[in-house]
mmCIF file of C-alpha atoms and ligand atoms in Angstrom:
data_model
loop_
_atom_site.group_PDB
_atom_site.id
_atom_site.type_symbol
_atom_site.label_atom_id
_atom_site.label_comp_id
_atom_site.label_asym_id
_atom_site.label_seq_id
_atom_site.Cartn_x
_atom_site.Cartn_y
_atom_site.Cartn_z
ATOM 1 C CA MET D 1 -21.635 -89.036 -8.977
ATOM 2 C CA ALA D 2 -19.430 -91.990 -9.803
ATOM 3 C CA ALA D 3 -18.201 -90.738 -13.149
ATOM 4 C CA PRO D 4 -14.536 -89.703 -13.267
ATOM 5 C CA ARG D 5 -14.419 -85.943 -13.116
ATOM 6 C CA GLN D 6 -10.753 -85.306 -13.584
ATOM 7 C CA GLY D 7 -9.869 -84.094 -17.068
ATOM 8 C CA PRO D 8 -6.202 -83.697 -18.081
ATOM 9 C CA LEU D 9 -6.240 -79.949 -17.444
ATOM 10 C CA GLY D 10 -7.722 -80.489 -14.031
ATOM 11 C CA LEU D 11 -5.057 -83.037 -13.225
ATOM 12 C CA VAL D 12 -2.287 -80.659 -14.240
ATOM 13 C CA PHE D 13 -3.806 -78.029 -11.989
ATOM 14 C CA PHE D 14 -4.209 -80.557 -9.198
ATOM 15 C CA CYS D 15 -0.532 -81.456 -9.484
ATOM 16 C CA TRP D 16 0.467 -77.822 -9.561
ATOM 17 C CA ILE D 17 -1.444 -77.136 -6.405
ATOM 18 C CA LEU D 18 0.090 -80.176 -4.761
ATOM 19 C CA TRP D 19 3.494 -79.032 -5.887
ATOM 20 C CA LEU D 20 2.840 -75.635 -4.362
ATOM 21 C CA GLY D 21 1.998 -77.445 -1.169
ATOM 22 C CA SER D 22 5.297 -79.398 -1.386
ATOM 23 C CA ALA D 23 3.361 -82.619 -1.551
ATOM 24 C CA GLU D 24 3.575 -85.624 -3.800
ATOM 25 C CA CYS D 25 1.451 -85.636 -6.907
ATOM 26 C CA SER D 26 -0.824 -88.606 -6.771
ATOM 27 C CA GLU D 27 -3.748 -89.835 -8.749
ATOM 28 C CA GLY D 28 -5.934 -90.708 -5.835
ATOM 29 C CA SER D 29 -9.287 -92.159 -6.830
ATOM 30 C CA ARG D 30 -11.056 -88.864 -6.843
ATOM 31 C CA ASP D 31 -14.313 -90.148 -8.181
ATOM 32 C CA VAL D 32 -15.421 -91.591 -4.870
ATOM 33 C CA ARG D 33 -16.437 -88.714 -2.697
ATOM 34 C CA THR D 34 -17.950 -89.371 0.641
ATOM 35 C CA SER D 35 -19.636 -87.401 3.318
ATOM 36 C CA GLY D 36 -17.978 -85.051 5.711
ATOM 37 C CA GLY D 37 -17.479 -87.975 8.042
ATOM 38 C CA GLU D 38 -19.439 -86.571 10.926
ATOM 39 C CA ALA D 39 -21.263 -89.807 11.366
ATOM 40 C CA ASP D 40 -19.646 -92.594 13.192
ATOM 41 C CA PRO D 41 -21.983 -95.101 14.759
ATOM 42 C CA GLY D 42 -20.219 -96.740 17.646
ATOM 43 C CA ALA D 43 -17.874 -93.827 18.031
ATOM 44 C CA CYS D 44 -19.760 -92.307 20.888
ATOM 45 C CA GLY D 45 -17.521 -90.760 23.490
ATOM 46 C CA CYS D 46 -20.338 -90.499 25.982
ATOM 47 C CA ALA D 47 -18.596 -92.579 28.640
ATOM 48 C CA ILE D 48 -15.786 -90.085 29.004
ATOM 49 C CA ASP D 49 -16.163 -88.158 32.199
ATOM 50 C CA ARG D 50 -13.139 -86.142 33.133
ATOM 51 C CA ALA D 51 -12.037 -84.597 36.337
ATOM 52 C CA THR D 52 -12.288 -80.883 35.967
ATOM 53 C CA GLY D 53 -9.832 -79.780 38.619
ATOM 54 C CA GLY D 54 -8.056 -76.564 37.835
ATOM 55 C CA GLU D 55 -10.746 -75.655 35.347
ATOM 56 C CA ALA D 56 -10.685 -72.064 34.269
ATOM 57 C CA ILE D 57 -12.408 -70.288 31.478
ATOM 58 C CA ALA D 58 -11.083 -69.018 28.225
ATOM 59 C CA HIS D 59 -11.280 -65.286 28.799
ATOM 60 C CA LYS D 60 -8.777 -65.707 31.583
ATOM 61 C CA TYR D 61 -6.270 -67.463 29.359
ATOM 62 C CA SER D 62 -6.754 -64.937 26.620
ATOM 63 C CA ARG D 63 -5.296 -62.262 28.882
ATOM 64 C CA GLU D 64 -1.976 -64.049 29.006
ATOM 65 C CA ALA D 65 -0.355 -61.380 26.929
ATOM 66 C CA ASN D 66 2.977 -63.163 27.044
ATOM 67 C CA VAL D 67 1.761 -65.864 24.714
ATOM 68 C CA PHE D 68 -0.510 -63.846 22.449
ATOM 69 C CA HIS D 69 1.098 -61.197 20.247
ATOM 70 C CA PRO D 70 -1.420 -59.471 18.002
ATOM 71 C CA THR D 71 0.121 -58.637 14.654
ATOM 72 C CA ARG D 72 1.533 -55.118 14.362
ATOM 73 C CA SER D 73 -0.501 -52.962 12.066
ATOM 74 C CA GLY D 74 -1.882 -49.585 11.240
ATOM 75 C CA PRO D 75 -5.599 -49.022 10.792
ATOM 76 C CA ARG D 76 -7.308 -51.952 9.142
ATOM 77 C CA SER D 77 -10.588 -52.522 7.450
ATOM 78 C CA ALA D 78 -12.794 -55.162 8.990
ATOM 79 C CA LYS D 79 -11.846 -57.402 6.100
ATOM 80 C CA SER D 80 -8.092 -57.308 6.579
ATOM 81 C CA GLU D 81 -8.657 -57.655 10.320
ATOM 82 C CA LEU D 82 -9.679 -61.214 9.548
ATOM 83 C CA ARG D 83 -6.218 -61.946 8.159
ATOM 84 C CA GLN D 84 -4.527 -61.515 11.517
ATOM 85 C CA MET D 85 -2.231 -64.228 12.772
ATOM 86 C CA ALA D 86 -1.262 -65.149 16.317
ATOM 87 C CA PHE D 87 2.327 -65.899 17.271
ATOM 88 C CA ILE D 88 2.469 -69.449 18.579
ATOM 89 C CA PRO D 89 5.572 -69.880 20.722
ATOM 90 C CA GLY D 90 7.597 -72.987 20.085
ATOM 91 C CA GLY D 91 7.687 -75.656 22.745
ATOM 92 C CA VAL D 92 6.913 -79.206 23.703
ATOM 93 C CA PHE D 93 3.401 -80.507 24.126
ATOM 94 C CA THR D 94 1.541 -83.780 24.462
ATOM 95 C CA MET D 95 -0.135 -84.662 21.182
ATOM 96 C CA GLY D 96 -2.969 -87.197 21.066
ATOM 97 C CA THR D 97 -4.331 -88.932 24.135
ATOM 98 C CA ASN D 98 -4.037 -92.212 26.000
ATOM 99 C CA GLU D 99 -7.786 -92.088 26.585
ATOM 100 C CA PRO D 100 -9.019 -92.101 22.997
ATOM 101 C CA ALA D 101 -12.733 -91.487 22.608
ATOM 102 C CA ILE D 102 -12.857 -92.790 19.044
ATOM 103 C CA GLN D 103 -10.563 -95.818 18.680
ATOM 104 C CA GLN D 104 -10.461 -96.088 14.899
ATOM 105 C CA ASP D 105 -9.356 -92.454 14.516
ATOM 106 C CA GLY D 106 -5.850 -93.077 15.852
ATOM 107 C CA GLU D 107 -6.071 -90.441 18.582
ATOM 108 C CA TRP D 108 -3.486 -92.322 20.614
ATOM 109 C CA PRO D 109 -0.888 -92.767 21.998
ATOM 110 C CA ALA D 110 -0.138 -89.542 23.827
ATOM 111 C CA ARG D 111 3.332 -88.511 22.652
ATOM 112 C CA ARG D 112 5.665 -85.612 23.276
ATOM 113 C CA VAL D 113 6.077 -83.331 20.301
ATOM 114 C CA ARG D 114 8.428 -80.362 19.981
ATOM 115 C CA LEU D 115 7.579 -77.547 17.593
ATOM 116 C CA ASP D 116 9.365 -74.418 16.423
ATOM 117 C CA PRO D 117 7.492 -71.133 16.775
ATOM 118 C CA PHE D 118 5.047 -70.338 13.981
ATOM 119 C CA TYR D 119 2.056 -68.167 13.202
ATOM 120 C CA MET D 120 -1.549 -69.280 12.983
ATOM 121 C CA ASP D 121 -4.589 -67.506 11.568
ATOM 122 C CA ILE D 122 -6.672 -66.196 14.440
ATOM 123 C CA TYR D 123 -9.892 -66.944 12.564
ATOM 124 C CA GLU D 124 -11.169 -69.579 10.194
ATOM 125 C CA VAL D 125 -10.933 -68.219 6.636
ATOM 126 C CA SER D 126 -14.184 -66.318 6.050
ATOM 127 C CA ASN D 127 -16.375 -66.047 2.980
ATOM 128 C CA ALA D 128 -15.166 -62.436 2.575
ATOM 129 C CA GLU D 129 -11.532 -63.516 2.647
ATOM 130 C CA PHE D 130 -12.156 -66.323 0.215
ATOM 131 C CA GLU D 131 -14.048 -63.995 -2.117
ATOM 132 C CA ASN D 132 -11.091 -61.652 -1.982
ATOM 133 C CA PHE D 133 -8.862 -64.497 -3.158
ATOM 134 C CA VAL D 134 -11.268 -65.549 -5.905
ATOM 135 C CA ASN D 135 -11.622 -61.948 -7.086
ATOM 136 C CA ALA D 136 -7.847 -61.564 -7.236
ATOM 137 C CA THR D 137 -7.059 -64.881 -8.925
ATOM 138 C CA GLY D 138 -10.165 -66.159 -10.710
ATOM 139 C CA TYR D 139 -9.760 -69.402 -8.773
ATOM 140 C CA LEU D 140 -12.455 -72.023 -9.298
ATOM 141 C CA THR D 141 -12.990 -74.438 -6.401
ATOM 142 C CA GLU D 142 -13.212 -78.173 -6.960
ATOM 143 C CA ALA D 143 -16.858 -78.257 -5.889
ATOM 144 C CA GLU D 144 -17.577 -75.697 -8.633
ATOM 145 C CA LYS D 145 -15.659 -77.775 -11.193
ATOM 146 C CA PHE D 146 -17.351 -81.006 -10.159
ATOM 147 C CA GLY D 147 -20.758 -79.370 -10.072
ATOM 148 C CA ASP D 148 -21.902 -80.637 -6.702
ATOM 149 C CA SER D 149 -21.039 -81.029 -3.040
ATOM 150 C CA PHE D 150 -22.540 -82.703 0.006
ATOM 151 C CA VAL D 151 -24.959 -80.741 2.163
ATOM 152 C CA PHE D 152 -26.730 -81.684 5.372
ATOM 153 C CA GLU D 153 -30.348 -82.531 4.587
ATOM 154 C CA GLY D 154 -31.699 -80.315 7.364
ATOM 155 C CA MET D 155 -30.215 -77.240 5.683
ATOM 156 C CA LEU D 156 -31.886 -77.814 2.317
ATOM 157 C CA SER D 157 -35.010 -76.256 0.893
ATOM 158 C CA GLU D 158 -37.816 -78.641 -0.121
ATOM 159 C CA GLN D 159 -37.235 -77.646 -3.726
ATOM 160 C CA VAL D 160 -33.608 -78.742 -3.663
ATOM 161 C CA LYS D 161 -34.404 -81.959 -1.751
ATOM 162 C CA THR D 162 -37.022 -83.001 -4.267
ATOM 163 C CA GLY D 163 -34.409 -83.434 -6.978
ATOM 164 C CA ILE D 164 -32.114 -85.711 -4.960
ATOM 165 C CA HIS D 165 -32.453 -89.476 -4.748
ATOM 166 C CA GLN D 166 -29.022 -90.549 -3.646
ATOM 167 C CA ALA D 167 -27.667 -90.479 -0.119
ATOM 168 C CA VAL D 168 -24.619 -91.825 1.679
ATOM 169 C CA ALA D 169 -25.492 -95.193 3.192
ATOM 170 C CA VAL D 170 -23.639 -94.704 6.471
ATOM 171 C CA ALA D 171 -24.719 -91.077 6.803
ATOM 172 C CA PRO D 172 -28.068 -90.653 5.062
ATOM 173 C CA TRP D 173 -28.356 -87.033 6.196
ATOM 174 C CA TRP D 174 -25.659 -86.034 3.724
ATOM 175 C CA LEU D 175 -27.017 -85.393 0.251
ATOM 176 C CA PRO D 176 -25.087 -84.588 -2.918
ATOM 177 C CA VAL D 177 -26.477 -81.259 -4.045
ATOM 178 C CA LYS D 178 -25.967 -79.979 -7.568
ATOM 179 C CA GLU D 179 -24.339 -76.551 -7.675
ATOM 180 C CA ALA D 180 -23.640 -76.506 -3.950
ATOM 181 C CA ASN D 181 -20.344 -74.721 -3.449
ATOM 182 C CA TRP D 182 -18.779 -71.989 -1.317
ATOM 183 C CA LYS D 183 -21.017 -69.297 -2.851
ATOM 184 C CA HIS D 184 -24.131 -71.460 -2.519
ATOM 185 C CA PRO D 185 -23.559 -73.557 0.617
ATOM 186 C CA GLU D 186 -27.046 -75.110 0.594
ATOM 187 C CA GLY D 187 -27.421 -75.318 -3.172
ATOM 188 C CA PRO D 188 -28.348 -72.915 -5.961
ATOM 189 C CA ASP D 189 -31.162 -71.192 -4.055
ATOM 190 C CA SER D 190 -28.843 -70.232 -1.178
ATOM 191 C CA ASN D 191 -26.251 -67.469 -0.934
ATOM 192 C CA ILE D 192 -23.587 -66.058 1.411
ATOM 193 C CA SER D 193 -24.406 -62.348 1.153
ATOM 194 C CA TYR D 194 -25.652 -62.181 4.744
ATOM 195 C CA ARG D 195 -22.791 -64.282 6.159
ATOM 196 C CA MET D 196 -19.600 -62.919 4.641
ATOM 197 C CA ASP D 197 -17.987 -63.118 8.091
ATOM 198 C CA HIS D 198 -18.805 -66.827 8.439
ATOM 199 C CA PRO D 199 -16.254 -69.532 7.586
ATOM 200 C CA VAL D 200 -16.052 -70.464 3.928
ATOM 201 C CA LEU D 201 -17.394 -74.007 3.363
ATOM 202 C CA HIS D 202 -17.230 -76.552 0.530
ATOM 203 C CA VAL D 203 -13.482 -76.043 0.307
ATOM 204 C CA SER D 204 -11.372 -79.056 -0.659
ATOM 205 C CA TRP D 205 -7.828 -79.631 0.566
ATOM 206 C CA ASN D 206 -6.533 -78.477 -2.782
ATOM 207 C CA ASP D 207 -8.631 -75.305 -2.591
ATOM 208 C CA ALA D 208 -7.320 -74.609 0.918
ATOM 209 C CA VAL D 209 -3.697 -75.073 -0.195
ATOM 210 C CA ALA D 210 -4.312 -72.723 -3.135
ATOM 211 C CA PHE D 211 -5.702 -70.022 -0.833
ATOM 212 C CA CYS D 212 -2.932 -70.294 1.771
ATOM 213 C CA THR D 213 -0.245 -70.237 -0.934
ATOM 214 C CA TRP D 214 -1.783 -67.097 -2.444
ATOM 215 C CA ALA D 215 -1.831 -65.514 1.013
ATOM 216 C CA GLY D 216 1.880 -66.267 1.536
ATOM 217 C CA LYS D 217 0.963 -68.894 4.092
ATOM 218 C CA ARG D 218 0.536 -72.669 4.208
ATOM 219 C CA LEU D 219 -1.733 -75.185 5.905
ATOM 220 C CA PRO D 220 -0.734 -76.112 9.454
ATOM 221 C CA THR D 221 0.557 -79.610 10.118
ATOM 222 C CA GLU D 222 -1.679 -81.676 12.362
ATOM 223 C CA ALA D 223 0.823 -81.210 15.204
ATOM 224 C CA GLU D 224 0.766 -77.425 14.759
ATOM 225 C CA TRP D 225 -3.013 -77.385 14.606
ATOM 226 C CA GLU D 226 -3.337 -79.463 17.772
ATOM 227 C CA TYR D 227 -0.706 -77.459 19.638
ATOM 228 C CA SER D 228 -2.572 -74.291 18.641
ATOM 229 C CA CYS D 229 -5.862 -75.813 19.735
ATOM 230 C CA ARG D 230 -4.541 -76.596 23.197
ATOM 231 C CA GLY D 231 -3.756 -72.928 23.744
ATOM 232 C CA GLY D 232 -0.922 -73.582 26.181
ATOM 233 C CA LEU D 233 -2.859 -76.041 28.365
ATOM 234 C CA GLU D 234 -1.772 -79.655 28.906
ATOM 235 C CA ASN D 235 -4.010 -82.688 28.946
ATOM 236 C CA ARG D 236 -7.334 -80.948 28.396
ATOM 237 C CA LEU D 237 -10.177 -81.962 26.126
ATOM 238 C CA PHE D 238 -11.035 -78.532 24.772
ATOM 239 C CA PRO D 239 -9.056 -75.347 24.048
ATOM 240 C CA TRP D 240 -10.210 -73.840 27.359
ATOM 241 C CA GLY D 241 -10.320 -76.875 29.677
ATOM 242 C CA ASN D 242 -12.354 -80.010 30.270
ATOM 243 C CA LYS D 243 -15.869 -78.657 30.738
ATOM 244 C CA LEU D 244 -17.875 -78.293 27.560
ATOM 245 C CA HIS D 245 -19.892 -75.448 29.073
ATOM 246 C CA PRO D 246 -17.713 -73.601 31.596
ATOM 247 C CA ASN D 247 -19.936 -71.436 33.828
ATOM 248 C CA GLY D 248 -22.904 -72.660 31.824
ATOM 249 C CA GLN D 249 -21.705 -70.706 28.780
ATOM 250 C CA HIS D 250 -21.346 -71.925 25.200
ATOM 251 C CA TYR D 251 -17.760 -71.709 23.954
ATOM 252 C CA ILE D 252 -18.233 -73.498 20.677
ATOM 253 C CA ASN D 253 -20.625 -73.870 17.767
ATOM 254 C CA ILE D 254 -21.676 -77.519 17.660
ATOM 255 C CA TRP D 255 -25.033 -79.357 17.578
ATOM 256 C CA GLN D 256 -27.451 -79.336 20.483
ATOM 257 C CA GLY D 257 -30.504 -81.574 20.410
ATOM 258 C CA GLU D 258 -30.887 -85.080 19.090
ATOM 259 C CA PHE D 259 -28.722 -85.633 16.008
ATOM 260 C CA PRO D 260 -29.740 -85.550 13.193
ATOM 261 C CA VAL D 261 -33.414 -84.834 13.796
ATOM 262 C CA ARG D 262 -33.479 -81.790 16.080
ATOM 263 C CA ASN D 263 -31.064 -78.890 15.760
ATOM 264 C CA ALA D 264 -31.832 -76.871 18.892
ATOM 265 C CA GLY D 265 -29.282 -74.136 18.189
ATOM 266 C CA GLU D 266 -28.846 -73.396 21.894
ATOM 267 C CA ASP D 267 -25.394 -71.942 21.232
ATOM 268 C CA GLY D 268 -27.062 -69.327 19.041
ATOM 269 C CA TYR D 269 -26.368 -70.960 15.687
ATOM 270 C CA LYS D 270 -28.046 -73.743 13.727
ATOM 271 C CA GLY D 271 -25.596 -73.306 10.893
ATOM 272 C CA THR D 272 -22.203 -71.638 10.927
ATOM 273 C CA ALA D 273 -21.357 -68.724 13.223
ATOM 274 C CA PRO D 274 -19.232 -65.671 12.401
ATOM 275 C CA VAL D 275 -15.542 -66.591 12.595
ATOM 276 C CA THR D 276 -15.258 -64.016 15.389
ATOM 277 C CA ALA D 277 -17.923 -65.646 17.599
ATOM 278 C CA PHE D 278 -17.216 -67.145 21.040
ATOM 279 C CA PRO D 279 -14.193 -66.477 23.271
ATOM 280 C CA PRO D 280 -10.686 -67.174 21.916
ATOM 281 C CA ASN D 281 -8.307 -69.698 23.463
ATOM 282 C CA GLY D 282 -5.041 -68.962 25.244
ATOM 283 C CA TYR D 283 -3.266 -68.230 21.952
ATOM 284 C CA GLY D 284 -6.043 -65.897 20.831
ATOM 285 C CA LEU D 285 -7.560 -68.352 18.324
ATOM 286 C CA TYR D 286 -11.296 -68.352 17.624
ATOM 287 C CA ASN D 287 -13.471 -71.340 16.738
ATOM 288 C CA ILE D 288 -10.513 -73.672 16.417
ATOM 289 C CA ILE D 289 -12.953 -76.414 17.414
ATOM 290 C CA GLY D 290 -16.519 -76.394 16.099
ATOM 291 C CA ASN D 291 -18.029 -74.142 13.420
ATOM 292 C CA ALA D 292 -16.129 -75.389 10.329
ATOM 293 C CA TRP D 293 -13.879 -78.456 10.105
ATOM 294 C CA GLU D 294 -10.300 -77.441 9.378
ATOM 295 C CA TRP D 295 -7.862 -79.032 6.959
ATOM 296 C CA THR D 296 -4.283 -79.815 7.952
ATOM 297 C CA SER D 297 -1.367 -80.568 5.626
ATOM 298 C CA ASP D 298 -0.749 -84.095 6.948
ATOM 299 C CA TRP D 299 -1.564 -87.332 5.215
ATOM 300 C CA TRP D 300 -3.865 -89.563 7.259
ATOM 301 C CA SER D 301 -2.517 -92.494 9.251
ATOM 302 C CA VAL D 302 -3.637 -94.083 12.519
ATOM 303 C CA ASN D 303 -0.244 -95.608 13.307
ATOM 304 C CA HIS D 304 1.643 -93.285 15.666
ATOM 305 C CA SER D 305 4.772 -94.046 17.614
ATOM 306 C CA ALA D 306 4.876 -93.093 21.302
ATOM 307 C CA GLU D 307 8.402 -91.722 20.729
ATOM 308 C CA ALA D 308 8.982 -88.027 21.185
ATOM 309 C CA THR D 309 9.298 -86.194 17.856
ATOM 310 C CA TYR D 310 10.427 -82.814 16.533
ATOM 311 C CA ASN D 311 8.248 -80.921 14.025
ATOM 312 C CA PRO D 312 6.447 -84.060 12.764
ATOM 313 C CA LYS D 313 4.779 -83.717 9.375
ATOM 314 C CA GLY D 314 2.733 -86.894 9.259
ATOM 315 C CA PRO D 315 3.405 -89.896 7.039
ATOM 316 C CA PRO D 316 5.322 -89.223 3.791
ATOM 317 C CA ARG D 317 2.330 -90.212 1.685
ATOM 318 C CA GLY D 318 -1.187 -91.502 1.898
ATOM 319 C CA THR D 319 -4.552 -91.163 0.258
ATOM 320 C CA GLN D 320 -6.435 -88.864 2.609
ATOM 321 C CA ARG D 321 -5.690 -85.775 4.653
ATOM 322 C CA VAL D 322 -6.273 -85.104 8.326
ATOM 323 C CA LYS D 323 -9.045 -82.694 9.289
ATOM 324 C CA LYS D 324 -9.447 -81.403 12.825
ATOM 325 C CA GLY D 325 -11.883 -79.741 15.177
ATOM 326 C CA GLY D 326 -15.346 -80.934 14.187
ATOM 327 C CA SER D 327 -18.068 -78.637 12.924
ATOM 328 C CA TYR D 328 -21.380 -76.985 13.762
ATOM 329 C CA MET D 329 -22.919 -80.379 13.000
ATOM 330 C CA CYS D 330 -20.987 -82.341 15.592
ATOM 331 C CA HIS D 331 -22.938 -83.887 18.434
ATOM 332 C CA LYS D 332 -21.343 -86.029 21.120
ATOM 333 C CA SER D 333 -23.487 -89.038 20.196
ATOM 334 C CA TYR D 334 -22.125 -89.129 16.623
ATOM 335 C CA CYS D 335 -19.166 -86.853 16.238
ATOM 336 C CA TYR D 336 -17.248 -86.315 19.407
ATOM 337 C CA ARG D 337 -14.482 -84.760 17.383
ATOM 338 C CA TYR D 338 -14.614 -81.242 18.770
ATOM 339 C CA ARG D 339 -11.707 -82.144 21.066
ATOM 340 C CA CYS D 340 -8.146 -81.017 20.419
ATOM 341 C CA ALA D 341 -6.882 -84.622 20.193
ATOM 342 C CA ALA D 342 -9.691 -85.698 17.854
ATOM 343 C CA ARG D 343 -9.119 -86.104 14.141
ATOM 344 C CA SER D 344 -10.854 -87.373 11.062
ATOM 345 C CA GLN D 345 -10.230 -87.991 7.404
ATOM 346 C CA ASN D 346 -11.937 -87.386 4.116
ATOM 347 C CA THR D 347 -12.096 -89.642 1.093
ATOM 348 C CA PRO D 348 -10.411 -88.239 -0.891
ATOM 349 C CA GLU D 349 -8.935 -84.733 -0.715
ATOM 350 C CA SER D 350 -11.449 -83.246 -3.096
ATOM 351 C CA SER D 351 -14.301 -83.769 -0.640
ATOM 352 C CA ALA D 352 -15.568 -80.460 0.569
ATOM 353 C CA SER D 353 -19.005 -80.339 2.250
ATOM 354 C CA ASN D 354 -18.707 -78.559 5.586
ATOM 355 C CA LEU D 355 -14.950 -78.174 5.447
ATOM 356 C CA GLY D 356 -13.180 -74.910 5.959
ATOM 357 C CA PHE D 357 -9.654 -74.128 7.100
ATOM 358 C CA ARG D 358 -7.211 -71.649 8.521
ATOM 359 C CA CYS D 359 -3.623 -71.068 7.429
ATOM 360 C CA ALA D 360 -0.306 -71.122 9.287
ATOM 361 C CA ALA D 361 3.061 -69.537 8.441
ATOM 362 C CA ASP D 362 6.678 -69.750 9.552
ATOM 363 C CA THR D 363 7.086 -65.995 9.291
ATOM 364 C CA LEU D 364 4.488 -63.270 9.158
ATOM 365 C CA PRO D 365 3.686 -62.272 5.560
ATOM 366 C CA ASP D 366 4.897 -58.703 4.816
ATOM 367 C CA TYR D 367 1.370 -57.346 4.384
ATOM 368 C CA LEU D 368 0.608 -58.270 7.986
ATOM 369 C CA LYS D 369 3.692 -56.633 9.495
HETATM 370 C C1 NAG G 1 -15.406 -59.303 -5.382
HETATM 371 O O1 NAG G 1 -15.833 -58.774 -6.608
HETATM 372 C C2 NAG G 1 -17.215 -58.477 -6.630
HETATM 373 C C3 NAG G 1 -17.578 -58.077 -8.051
HETATM 374 O O2 NAG G 1 -16.713 -57.082 -8.520
HETATM 375 C C4 NAG G 1 -17.512 -57.366 -5.613
HETATM 376 O O3 NAG G 1 -18.902 -57.077 -5.595
HETATM 377 C C5 NAG G 1 -17.100 -57.864 -4.244
HETATM 378 O O4 NAG G 1 -17.272 -56.843 -3.268
HETATM 379 C C6 NAG G 1 -15.647 -58.324 -4.239
HETATM 380 N N1 NAG G 1 -15.371 -58.939 -2.969
HETATM 381 C C7 NAG G 1 -14.398 -58.600 -2.155
HETATM 382 C C8 NAG G 1 -14.262 -59.366 -0.880
HETATM 383 O O5 NAG G 1 -13.624 -57.665 -2.387
HETATM 384 C C1 NAG G 2 -29.703 -64.410 -0.028
HETATM 385 O O1 NAG G 2 -30.381 -65.280 0.847
HETATM 386 C C2 NAG G 2 -31.245 -64.582 1.744
HETATM 387 C C3 NAG G 2 -31.778 -65.570 2.753
HETATM 388 O O2 NAG G 2 -32.255 -66.721 2.108
HETATM 389 C C4 NAG G 2 -32.335 -63.883 0.967
HETATM 390 O O3 NAG G 2 -33.176 -63.157 1.851
HETATM 391 C C5 NAG G 2 -31.693 -62.920 -0.025
HETATM 392 O O4 NAG G 2 -32.667 -62.346 -0.843
HETATM 393 C C6 NAG G 2 -30.677 -63.646 -0.901
HETATM 394 N N1 NAG G 2 -29.949 -62.654 -1.685
HETATM 395 C C7 NAG G 2 -29.717 -62.823 -2.981
HETATM 396 C C8 NAG G 2 -28.932 -61.758 -3.638
HETATM 397 O O5 NAG G 2 -30.151 -63.784 -3.598
HETATM 398 C C1 NAG G 3 3.441 -98.671 12.428
HETATM 399 O O1 NAG G 3 4.675 -97.992 12.576
HETATM 400 C C2 NAG G 3 5.741 -98.807 13.028
HETATM 401 C C3 NAG G 3 6.954 -97.914 13.283
HETATM 402 O O2 NAG G 3 6.846 -96.671 12.718
HETATM 403 C C4 NAG G 3 6.018 -99.884 11.996
HETATM 404 O O3 NAG G 3 7.055 -100.725 12.436
HETATM 405 C C5 NAG G 3 4.747 -100.698 11.777
HETATM 406 O O4 NAG G 3 4.966 -101.631 10.735
HETATM 407 C C6 NAG G 3 3.577 -99.801 11.417
HETATM 408 N N1 NAG G 3 2.367 -100.570 11.363
HETATM 409 C C7 NAG G 3 1.480 -100.426 10.388
HETATM 410 C C8 NAG G 3 0.261 -101.293 10.503
HETATM 411 O O5 NAG G 3 1.622 -99.660 9.470
HETATM 412 CA CA1 CA G 4 -24.840 -74.698 16.879
HETATM 413 CA CA1 CA G 5 -13.191 -74.662 13.388
#
């Protein structure tokens, strides 16, 4: 685990990918890979109890045709359907919150942010889409190169668990599993053949940048991601409002039951859900919170000015990237990060585990017009 994994060729490739992503090439200490960061003792947001006045549910917002423009297209296969992007109108929104649930994450202060219009993938990138990319390019993910990735213990077969003796001290339910990667999310005896429409997992930041670049897209900035998440609503916890379960319905794939011992799956999914599951938000985006964590292009920092900004792109450099939205493993008692304002980091970019992504673009790629 602790041995340096980055050969010269790998570093050149790493730099190339970073260059493609218009980022600085850095030699971050990539030998220290940690868990997906779901765990955060003391980060419980349980005390938060919001007023829910004006609450409405997502299917209502999704009918606001004036803000959601499906991409023009002829007949599509189910596969290319997943490539669709939503038009996100430019505007000003309040990023972050003055009532941070997780202090050390730098969710605050609330600040006004103005963005130009852009496009955002409607769905998390699916296994089918990622396979398409790998078939076309021969791309090898970092988890495949490194030979392992972190997997939640509860998802592993006894056979795989038997061979593992090392866990992450702060999050002992994460185990480094040999040969776990996007094709084998729970290790070598698992496969994705029955979940091609689920989000791809075990994708590093570099892998995500490579995919988006190939697709003629890019990763969203954190501001773009959060603006997209809010779906046109101001000052709400979730993409559809403040209630986690409007009308008693599940709108998100997270963890029900006591974490990490009992995964009740009351939302219908113990693991990932299809990227098309649950109602979309006001911009037509599915599973922007929950299901898979999503990478953004920004470097991580917790130091934000309250000043209004225009198209912010995060700090000029750093050592970790911002991920947003939480995952199917988030429970309020440990990972209350399935809020639009919530954020987390990974150490370093090559961490993968339960990370997925979606891409953004300034203009619609030709093949989607
Ligand atoms: C990728 O290639 C494999 C092997 O040729 C094929 O079975 C699979 O259907 C392809 N996947 C996609 C998404 O086109
Ligand atoms: C994929 O995994 C499923 C569920 O574990 C299993 O039933 C199936 O046989 C596996 N398919 C392949 C090709 O290994
Ligand atoms: C935070 O940012 C402000 C202004 O951008 C700067 O003056 C200050 O030194 C920063 N603090 C830290 C701890 O980086
Ligand atoms: Ca679930
Ligand atoms: Ca998500």
